[in-house]
Each structure stands twice: as structure tokens, then as C-alpha cells.
Coordinates of N, CA, C and O in Angstrom, one line a residue:
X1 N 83.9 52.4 -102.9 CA 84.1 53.9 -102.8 C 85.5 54.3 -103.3 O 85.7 55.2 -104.1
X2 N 86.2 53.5 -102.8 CA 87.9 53.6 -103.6 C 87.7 53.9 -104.6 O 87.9 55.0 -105.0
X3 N 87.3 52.9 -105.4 CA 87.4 52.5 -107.0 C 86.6 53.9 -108.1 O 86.8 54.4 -109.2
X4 N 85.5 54.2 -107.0 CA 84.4 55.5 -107.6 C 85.5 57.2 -107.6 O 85.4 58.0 -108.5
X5 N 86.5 57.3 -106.5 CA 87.2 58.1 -106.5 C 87.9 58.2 -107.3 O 88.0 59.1 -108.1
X6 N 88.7 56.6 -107.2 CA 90.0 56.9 -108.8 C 89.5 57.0 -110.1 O 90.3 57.2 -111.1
X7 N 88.1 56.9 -110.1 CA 87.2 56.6 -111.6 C 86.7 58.5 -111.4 O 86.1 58.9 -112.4
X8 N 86.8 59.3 -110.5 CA 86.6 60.6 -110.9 C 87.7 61.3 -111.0 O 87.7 62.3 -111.8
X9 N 89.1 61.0 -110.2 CA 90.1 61.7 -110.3 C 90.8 61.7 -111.4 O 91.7 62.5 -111.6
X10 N 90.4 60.3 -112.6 CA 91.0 60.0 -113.7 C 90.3 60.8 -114.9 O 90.6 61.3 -116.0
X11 N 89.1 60.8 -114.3 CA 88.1 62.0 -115.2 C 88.6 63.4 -115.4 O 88.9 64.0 -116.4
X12 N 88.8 63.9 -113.7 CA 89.2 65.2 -113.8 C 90.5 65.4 -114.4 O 90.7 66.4 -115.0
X13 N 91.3 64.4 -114.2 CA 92.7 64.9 -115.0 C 92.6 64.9 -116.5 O 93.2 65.8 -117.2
X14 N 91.7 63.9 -117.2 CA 91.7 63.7 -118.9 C 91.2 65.3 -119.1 O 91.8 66.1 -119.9
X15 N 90.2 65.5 -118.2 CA 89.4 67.4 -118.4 C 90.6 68.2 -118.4 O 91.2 68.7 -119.4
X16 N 90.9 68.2 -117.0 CA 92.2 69.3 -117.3 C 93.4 69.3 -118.2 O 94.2 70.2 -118.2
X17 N 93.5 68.3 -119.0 CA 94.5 68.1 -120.4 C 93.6 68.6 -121.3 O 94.1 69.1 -122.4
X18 N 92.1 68.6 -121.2 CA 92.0 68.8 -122.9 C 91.6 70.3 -122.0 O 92.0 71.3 -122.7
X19 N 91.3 70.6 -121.4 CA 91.5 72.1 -121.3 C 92.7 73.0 -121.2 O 92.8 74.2 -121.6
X20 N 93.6 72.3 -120.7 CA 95.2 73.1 -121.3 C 94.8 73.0 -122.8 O 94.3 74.0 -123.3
X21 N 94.9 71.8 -123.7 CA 95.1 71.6 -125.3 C 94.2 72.9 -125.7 O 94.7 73.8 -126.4
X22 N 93.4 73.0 -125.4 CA 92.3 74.3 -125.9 C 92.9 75.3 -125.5 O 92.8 76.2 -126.4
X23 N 93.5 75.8 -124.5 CA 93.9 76.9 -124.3 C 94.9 76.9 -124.7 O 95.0 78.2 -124.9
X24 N 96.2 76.3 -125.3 CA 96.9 76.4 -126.3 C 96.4 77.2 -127.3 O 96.9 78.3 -127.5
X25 N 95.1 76.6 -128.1 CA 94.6 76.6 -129.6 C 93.1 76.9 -129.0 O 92.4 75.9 -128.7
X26 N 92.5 78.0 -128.9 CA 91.0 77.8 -128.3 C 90.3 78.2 -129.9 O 90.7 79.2 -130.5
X27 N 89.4 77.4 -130.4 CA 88.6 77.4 -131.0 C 89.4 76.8 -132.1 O 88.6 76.3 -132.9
X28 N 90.5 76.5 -132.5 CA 91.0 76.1 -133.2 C 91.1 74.8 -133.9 O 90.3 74.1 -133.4
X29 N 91.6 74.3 -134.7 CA 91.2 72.6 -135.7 C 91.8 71.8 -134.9 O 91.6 70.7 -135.5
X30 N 92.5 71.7 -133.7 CA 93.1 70.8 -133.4 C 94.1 70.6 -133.6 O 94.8 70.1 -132.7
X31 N 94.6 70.9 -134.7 CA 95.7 70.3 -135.4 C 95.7 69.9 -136.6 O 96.6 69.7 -137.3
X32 N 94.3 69.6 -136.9 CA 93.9 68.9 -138.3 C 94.1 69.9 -139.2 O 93.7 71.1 -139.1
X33 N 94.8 69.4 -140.5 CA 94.3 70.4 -141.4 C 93.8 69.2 -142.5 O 93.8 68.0 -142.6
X34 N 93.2 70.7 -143.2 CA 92.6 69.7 -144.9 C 93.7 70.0 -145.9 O 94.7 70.7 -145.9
X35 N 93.1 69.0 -147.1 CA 94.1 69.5 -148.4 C 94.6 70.9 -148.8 O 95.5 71.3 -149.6
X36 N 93.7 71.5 -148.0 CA 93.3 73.2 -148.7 C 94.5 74.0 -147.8 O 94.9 75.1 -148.1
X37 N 94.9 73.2 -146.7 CA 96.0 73.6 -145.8 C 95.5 74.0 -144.5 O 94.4 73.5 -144.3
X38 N 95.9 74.8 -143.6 CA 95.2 75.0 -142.2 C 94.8 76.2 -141.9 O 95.4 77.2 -142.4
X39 N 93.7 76.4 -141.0 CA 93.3 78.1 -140.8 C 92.6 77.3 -139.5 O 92.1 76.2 -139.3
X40 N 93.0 79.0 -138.5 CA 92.0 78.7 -137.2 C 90.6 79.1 -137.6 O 90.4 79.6 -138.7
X41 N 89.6 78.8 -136.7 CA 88.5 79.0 -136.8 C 88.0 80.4 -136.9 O 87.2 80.8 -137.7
X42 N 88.8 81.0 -135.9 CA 88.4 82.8 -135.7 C 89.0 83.3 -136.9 O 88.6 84.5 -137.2
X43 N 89.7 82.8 -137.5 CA 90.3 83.7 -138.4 C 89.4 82.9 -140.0 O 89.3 81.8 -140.3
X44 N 89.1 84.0 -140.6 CA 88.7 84.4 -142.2 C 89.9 84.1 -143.3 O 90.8 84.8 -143.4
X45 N 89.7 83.2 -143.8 CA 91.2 83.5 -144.6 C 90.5 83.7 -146.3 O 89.4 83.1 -146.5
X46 N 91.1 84.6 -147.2 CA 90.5 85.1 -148.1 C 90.5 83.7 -149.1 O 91.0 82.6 -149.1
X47 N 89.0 84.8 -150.2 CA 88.8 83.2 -150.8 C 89.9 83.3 -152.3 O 90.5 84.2 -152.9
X48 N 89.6 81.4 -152.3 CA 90.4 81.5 -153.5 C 90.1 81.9 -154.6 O 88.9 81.9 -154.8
X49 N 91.0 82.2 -155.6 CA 90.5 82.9 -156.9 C 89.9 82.2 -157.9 O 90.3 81.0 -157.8
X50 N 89.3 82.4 -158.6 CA 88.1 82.5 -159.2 C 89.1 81.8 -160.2 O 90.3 82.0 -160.2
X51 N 88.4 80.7 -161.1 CA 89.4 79.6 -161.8 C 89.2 79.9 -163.7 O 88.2 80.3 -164.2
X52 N 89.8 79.6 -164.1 CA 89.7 80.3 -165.6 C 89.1 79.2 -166.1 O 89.4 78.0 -165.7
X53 N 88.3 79.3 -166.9 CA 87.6 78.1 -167.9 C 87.7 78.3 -169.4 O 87.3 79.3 -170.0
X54 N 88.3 77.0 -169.9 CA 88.6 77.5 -171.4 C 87.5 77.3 -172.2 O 87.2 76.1 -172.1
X55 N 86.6 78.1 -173.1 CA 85.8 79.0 -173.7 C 86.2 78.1 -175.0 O 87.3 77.8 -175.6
X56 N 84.6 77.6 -175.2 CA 84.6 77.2 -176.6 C 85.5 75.8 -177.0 O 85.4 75.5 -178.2
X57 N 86.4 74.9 -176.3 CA 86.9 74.5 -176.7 C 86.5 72.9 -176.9 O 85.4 72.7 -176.4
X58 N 87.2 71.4 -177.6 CA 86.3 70.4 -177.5 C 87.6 69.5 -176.1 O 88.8 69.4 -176.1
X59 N 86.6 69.1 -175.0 CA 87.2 68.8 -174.2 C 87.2 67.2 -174.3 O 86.0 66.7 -174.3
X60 N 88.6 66.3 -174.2 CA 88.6 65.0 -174.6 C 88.5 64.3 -173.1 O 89.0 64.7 -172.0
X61 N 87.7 63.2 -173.5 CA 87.2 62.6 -172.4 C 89.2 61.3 -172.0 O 90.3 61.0 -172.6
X62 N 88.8 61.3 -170.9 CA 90.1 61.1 -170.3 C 90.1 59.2 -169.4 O 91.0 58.6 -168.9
X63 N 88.4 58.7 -169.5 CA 88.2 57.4 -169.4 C 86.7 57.5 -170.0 O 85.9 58.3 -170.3
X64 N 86.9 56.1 -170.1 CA 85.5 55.3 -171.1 C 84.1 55.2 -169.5 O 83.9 54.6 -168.5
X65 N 83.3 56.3 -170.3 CA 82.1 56.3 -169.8 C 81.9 57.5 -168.8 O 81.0 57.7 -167.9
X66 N 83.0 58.3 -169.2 CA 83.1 59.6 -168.3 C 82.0 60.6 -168.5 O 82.1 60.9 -169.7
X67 N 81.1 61.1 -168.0 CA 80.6 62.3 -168.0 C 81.5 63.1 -168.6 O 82.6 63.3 -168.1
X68 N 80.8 63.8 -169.9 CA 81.1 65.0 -170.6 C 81.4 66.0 -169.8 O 80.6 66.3 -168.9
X69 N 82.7 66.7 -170.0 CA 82.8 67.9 -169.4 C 82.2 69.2 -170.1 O 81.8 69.3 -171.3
X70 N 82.0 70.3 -169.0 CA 81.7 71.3 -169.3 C 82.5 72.3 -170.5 O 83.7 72.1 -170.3
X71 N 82.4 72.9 -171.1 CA 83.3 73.4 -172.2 C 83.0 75.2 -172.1 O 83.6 76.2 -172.6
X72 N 81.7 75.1 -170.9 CA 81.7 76.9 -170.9 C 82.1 77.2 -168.9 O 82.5 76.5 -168.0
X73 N 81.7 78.7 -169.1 CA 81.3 79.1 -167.5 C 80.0 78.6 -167.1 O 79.3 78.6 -168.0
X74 N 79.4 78.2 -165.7 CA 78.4 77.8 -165.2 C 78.0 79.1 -164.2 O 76.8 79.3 -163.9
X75 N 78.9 79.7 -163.7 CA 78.3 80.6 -163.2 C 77.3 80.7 -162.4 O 77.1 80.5 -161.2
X76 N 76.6 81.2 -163.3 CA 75.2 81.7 -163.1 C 74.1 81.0 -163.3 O 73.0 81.5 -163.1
X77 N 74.4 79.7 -163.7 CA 73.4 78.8 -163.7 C 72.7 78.4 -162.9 O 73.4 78.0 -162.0
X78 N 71.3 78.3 -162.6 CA 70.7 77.5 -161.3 C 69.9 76.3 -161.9 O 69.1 76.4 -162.8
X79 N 70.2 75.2 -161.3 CA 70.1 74.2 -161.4 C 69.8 73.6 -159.5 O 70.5 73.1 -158.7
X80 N 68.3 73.9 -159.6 CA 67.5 73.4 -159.0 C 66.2 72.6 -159.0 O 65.8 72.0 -160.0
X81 N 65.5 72.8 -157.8 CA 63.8 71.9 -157.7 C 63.5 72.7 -158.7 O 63.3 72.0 -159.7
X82 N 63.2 74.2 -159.0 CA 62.6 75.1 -159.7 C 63.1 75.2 -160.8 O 62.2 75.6 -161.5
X83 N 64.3 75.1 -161.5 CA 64.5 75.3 -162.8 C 66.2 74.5 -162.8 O 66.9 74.1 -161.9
X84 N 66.2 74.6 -164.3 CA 67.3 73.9 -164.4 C 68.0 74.7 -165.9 O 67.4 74.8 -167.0
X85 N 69.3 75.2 -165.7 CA 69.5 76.6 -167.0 C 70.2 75.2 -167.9 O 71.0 75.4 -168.8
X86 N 70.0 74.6 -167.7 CA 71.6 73.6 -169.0 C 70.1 73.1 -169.5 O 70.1 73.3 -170.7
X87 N 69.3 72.7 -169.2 CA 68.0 72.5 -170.1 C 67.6 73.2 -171.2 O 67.2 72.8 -172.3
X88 N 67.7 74.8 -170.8 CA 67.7 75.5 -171.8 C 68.2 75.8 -173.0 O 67.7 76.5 -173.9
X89 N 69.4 74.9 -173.2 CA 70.1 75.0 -174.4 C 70.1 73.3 -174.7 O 69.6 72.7 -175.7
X90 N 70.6 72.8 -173.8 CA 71.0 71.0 -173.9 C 69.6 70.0 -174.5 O 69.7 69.1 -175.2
X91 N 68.4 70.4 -174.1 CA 67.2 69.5 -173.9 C 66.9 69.2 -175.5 O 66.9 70.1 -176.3
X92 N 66.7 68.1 -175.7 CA 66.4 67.6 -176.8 C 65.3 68.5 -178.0 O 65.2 68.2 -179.3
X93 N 64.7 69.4 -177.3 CA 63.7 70.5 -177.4 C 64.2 71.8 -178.2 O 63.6 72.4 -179.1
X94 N 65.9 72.2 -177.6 CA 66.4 73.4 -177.3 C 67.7 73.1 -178.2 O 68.3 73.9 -179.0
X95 N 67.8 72.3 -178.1 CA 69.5 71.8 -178.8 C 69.8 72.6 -179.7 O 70.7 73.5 -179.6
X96 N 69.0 72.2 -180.9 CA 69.1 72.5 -182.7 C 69.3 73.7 -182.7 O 70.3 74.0 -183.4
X97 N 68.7 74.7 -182.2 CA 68.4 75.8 -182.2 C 69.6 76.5 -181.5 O 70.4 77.2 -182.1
X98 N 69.7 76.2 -180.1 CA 70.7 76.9 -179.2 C 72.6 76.7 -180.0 O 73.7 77.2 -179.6
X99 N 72.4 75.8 -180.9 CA 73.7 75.2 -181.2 C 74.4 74.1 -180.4 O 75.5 73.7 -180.8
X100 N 73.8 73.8 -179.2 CA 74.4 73.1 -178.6 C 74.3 71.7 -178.2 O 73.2 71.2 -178.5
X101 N 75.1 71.0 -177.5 CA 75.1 69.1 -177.7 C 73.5 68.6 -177.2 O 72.8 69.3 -176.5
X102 N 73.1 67.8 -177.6 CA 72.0 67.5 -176.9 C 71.9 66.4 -175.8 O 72.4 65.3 -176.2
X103 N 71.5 66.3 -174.8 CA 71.6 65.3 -173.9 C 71.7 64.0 -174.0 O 70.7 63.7 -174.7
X104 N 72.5 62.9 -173.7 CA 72.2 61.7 -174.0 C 70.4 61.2 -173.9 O 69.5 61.7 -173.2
X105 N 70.2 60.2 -174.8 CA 68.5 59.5 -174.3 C 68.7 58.9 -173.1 O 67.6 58.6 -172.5
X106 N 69.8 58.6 -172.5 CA 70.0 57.7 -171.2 C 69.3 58.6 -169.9 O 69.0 58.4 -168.7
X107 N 69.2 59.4 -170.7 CA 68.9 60.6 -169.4 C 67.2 60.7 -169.3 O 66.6 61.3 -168.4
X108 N 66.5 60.0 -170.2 CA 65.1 60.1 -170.2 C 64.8 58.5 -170.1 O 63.8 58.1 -170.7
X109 N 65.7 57.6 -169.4 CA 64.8 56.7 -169.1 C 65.3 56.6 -167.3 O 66.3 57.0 -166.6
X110 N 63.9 55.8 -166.9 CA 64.3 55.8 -165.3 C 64.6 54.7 -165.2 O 65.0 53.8 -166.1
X111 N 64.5 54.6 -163.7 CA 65.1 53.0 -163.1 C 64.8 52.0 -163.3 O 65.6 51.1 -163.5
X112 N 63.4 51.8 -163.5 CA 62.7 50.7 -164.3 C 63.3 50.7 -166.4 O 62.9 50.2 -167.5
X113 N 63.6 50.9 -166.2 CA 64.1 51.4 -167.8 C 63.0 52.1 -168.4 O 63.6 52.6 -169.3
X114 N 61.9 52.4 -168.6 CA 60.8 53.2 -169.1 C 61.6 54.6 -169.5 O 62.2 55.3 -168.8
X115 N 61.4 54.9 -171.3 CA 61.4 55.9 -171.5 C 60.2 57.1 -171.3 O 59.1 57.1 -171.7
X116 N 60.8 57.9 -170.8 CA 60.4 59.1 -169.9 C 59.9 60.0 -171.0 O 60.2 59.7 -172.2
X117 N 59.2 61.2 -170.8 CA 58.9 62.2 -172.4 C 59.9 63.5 -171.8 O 60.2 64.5 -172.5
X118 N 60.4 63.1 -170.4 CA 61.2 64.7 -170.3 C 62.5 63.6 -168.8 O 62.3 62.7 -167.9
X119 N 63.3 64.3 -169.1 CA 64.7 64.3 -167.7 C 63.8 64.0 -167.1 O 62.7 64.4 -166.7
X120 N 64.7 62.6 -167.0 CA 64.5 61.2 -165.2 C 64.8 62.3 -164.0 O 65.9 63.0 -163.9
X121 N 63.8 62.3 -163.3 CA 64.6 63.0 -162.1 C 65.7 62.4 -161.4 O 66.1 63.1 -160.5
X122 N 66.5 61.3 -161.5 CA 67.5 61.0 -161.2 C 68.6 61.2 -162.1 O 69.5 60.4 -161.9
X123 N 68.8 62.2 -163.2 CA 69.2 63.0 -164.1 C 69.3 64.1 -164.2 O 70.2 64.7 -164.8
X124 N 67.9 65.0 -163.4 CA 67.9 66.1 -163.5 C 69.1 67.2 -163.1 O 69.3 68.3 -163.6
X125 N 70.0 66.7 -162.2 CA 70.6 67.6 -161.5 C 71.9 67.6 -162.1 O 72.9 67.0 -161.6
X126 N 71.9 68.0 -163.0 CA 73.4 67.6 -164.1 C 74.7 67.8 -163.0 O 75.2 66.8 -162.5
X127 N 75.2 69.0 -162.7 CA 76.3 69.2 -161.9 C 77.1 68.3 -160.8 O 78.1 68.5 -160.2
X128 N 75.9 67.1 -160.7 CA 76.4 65.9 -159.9 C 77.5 65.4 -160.9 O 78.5 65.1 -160.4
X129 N 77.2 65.3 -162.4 CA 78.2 64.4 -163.2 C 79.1 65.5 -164.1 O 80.2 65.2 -164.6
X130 N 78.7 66.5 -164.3 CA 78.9 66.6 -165.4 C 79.5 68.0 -164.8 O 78.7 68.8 -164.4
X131 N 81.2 68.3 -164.7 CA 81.5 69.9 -164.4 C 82.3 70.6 -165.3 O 82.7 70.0 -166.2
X132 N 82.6 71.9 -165.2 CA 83.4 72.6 -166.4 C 84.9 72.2 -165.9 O 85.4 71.8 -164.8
X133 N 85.3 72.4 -167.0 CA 86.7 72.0 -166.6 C 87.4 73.4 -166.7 O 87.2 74.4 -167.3
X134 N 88.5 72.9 -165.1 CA 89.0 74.6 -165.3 C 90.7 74.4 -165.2 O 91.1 73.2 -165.0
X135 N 91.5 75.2 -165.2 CA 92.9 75.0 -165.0 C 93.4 75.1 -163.3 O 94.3 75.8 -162.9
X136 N 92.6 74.3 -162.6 CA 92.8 74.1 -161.6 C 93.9 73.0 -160.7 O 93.5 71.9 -160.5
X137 N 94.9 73.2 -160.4 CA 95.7 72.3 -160.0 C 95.4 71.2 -159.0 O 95.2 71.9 -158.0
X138 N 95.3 70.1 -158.6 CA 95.0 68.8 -158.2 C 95.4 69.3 -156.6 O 96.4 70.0 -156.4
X139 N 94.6 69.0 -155.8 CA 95.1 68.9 -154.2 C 96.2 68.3 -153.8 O 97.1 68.7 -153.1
X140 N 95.9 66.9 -154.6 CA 96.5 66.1 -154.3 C 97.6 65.1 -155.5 O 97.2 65.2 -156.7
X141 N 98.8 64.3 -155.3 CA 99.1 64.1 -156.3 C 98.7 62.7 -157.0 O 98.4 61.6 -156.5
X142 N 98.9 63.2 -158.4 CA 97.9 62.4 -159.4 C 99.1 61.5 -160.9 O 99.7 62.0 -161.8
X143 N 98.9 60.5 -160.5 CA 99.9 60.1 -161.7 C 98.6 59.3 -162.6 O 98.9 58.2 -163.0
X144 N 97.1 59.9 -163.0 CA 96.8 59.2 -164.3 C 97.2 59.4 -165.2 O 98.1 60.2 -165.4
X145 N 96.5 58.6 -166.0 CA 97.1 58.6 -167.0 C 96.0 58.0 -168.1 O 95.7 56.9 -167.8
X146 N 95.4 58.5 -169.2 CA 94.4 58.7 -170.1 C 94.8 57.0 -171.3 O 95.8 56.7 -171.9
X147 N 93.6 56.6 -171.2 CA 93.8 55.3 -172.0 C 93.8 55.6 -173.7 O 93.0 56.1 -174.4
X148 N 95.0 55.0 -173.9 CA 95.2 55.3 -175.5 C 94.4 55.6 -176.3 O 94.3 56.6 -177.0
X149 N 93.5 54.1 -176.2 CA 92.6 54.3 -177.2 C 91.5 55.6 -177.5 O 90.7 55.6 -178.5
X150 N 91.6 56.5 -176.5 CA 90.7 57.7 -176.1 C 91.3 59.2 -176.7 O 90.8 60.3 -176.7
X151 N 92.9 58.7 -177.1 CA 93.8 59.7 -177.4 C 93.2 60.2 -179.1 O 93.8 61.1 -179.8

């Protein structure tokens, strides 16, 4: 019976600390912040601005086997179950015509290596690999550094 008391009165005290801590900060991160820096929960903090993307230009790959970067805006693209807009210009189909790069063949074979007559669905969703590049500054700090031979 002892033992069951001090195993509840040790309960109620951990409760009543984290309910002071909350009433310090009620709804708040704890303390945590992210890279992006800290905001309470109740509060809205406005969004950040909209990032410039350089237009038209040829963007140099920066390691060996990198997914191509994007060279336009994406915007407005949907790239879903239902359609996919970088097909419209990219697809081996669409290329010649739209002026634009045409997809690797790596992208029409599947797991089994079988080439495919159209985008492996584990391909389909370009924006997993492949993003625009924008003048966005790093979260965090970054000392790469781009292999010569790529220069």
C-alpha cells in the first residue's frame, strides 16, 4: 500500500510540472524549433516569398548521376494519379515538337528491367527527383563543393 501511494504521488507531481511547463507556453512547440526558426502554434506567421527561378538557362549538374534540374517555373503543374504536365512537353512523344529535353529511356524500363512502351510508374512522379532550381538560400550550412571533372 506504501509503495502504491508513493507510485501515485510521484505521478501527480510529474502532472503538475508539465502542467506549469504548458501554462508557461500553452499550445506552444515546447521549445523546439525547426530550421525555418520558431513560431507558437496559435500564431500564423506569414508565408515566405515566393522564390525566383532562372528562366531559360542551362543548369550544370553539380554530382555524377544527379537528376536534371528544372530550368523553368513548375507552378502550375499537376503531376498526379490523373495527369502528369512535364509529359506534355518531356515525353519521347512530345519532345521534338515542344523543343524540349526528352526523358531518359531509363524511365521506361521497370524493376524487372523490361522496357515499358510508356513512363514506369515508379518514374512517373518526376518532382520526387527532379526540382527547379531557385535562388534559395540553404537552411543550413553547406561547404560542397562540385567535382571538377563536372566543371
Amino acid at each position: 500500500m506504501k509503495k502504491l501511494l508513493v507510485a501515485i504521488l510521484s505521478v501527480s507531481a510529474l502532472l503538475a510540472s508539465v502542467v506549469q511547463a504548458e501554462s508557461n507556453n500553452p499550445g506552444g512547440i515546447g521549445g523546439v524549433e525547426s530550421l525555418r526558426g520558431s513560431s507558437q502554434l496559435e500564431e500564423t506567421r506569414p508565408a515566405d516569398a515566393f522564390k525566383k527561378y532562372p528562366r531559360e538557362q542551362v543548369l550544370e549538374s553539380s554530382y555524377v548521376y544527379q537528376p536534371p534540374l528544372v530550368p523553368h517555373n513548375i507552378r502550375s503543374y499537376e503531376v498526379s494519379l490523373n495527369a502528369n504536365k512535364c509529359l506534355a512537353c518531356h515525353s519521347w512523344k512530345n519532345a521534338k515538337e515542344m523543343g524540349a529535353t526528352k526523358i531518359s529511356v531509363t524511365h521506361y524500363v521497370n524493376r524487372e528491367d523490361a522496357v515499358l512502351a510508356d513512363v514506369s510508374p515508379r518514374r512517373y512522379f518526376c518532382l520526387q527527383c527532379h526540382v527547379p532550381q531557385a535562388n534559395a538560400q540553404p537552411l543550413v550550412d553547406n561547404k560542397f563543393k562540385s567535382v571538377d571533372a563536372l566543371k
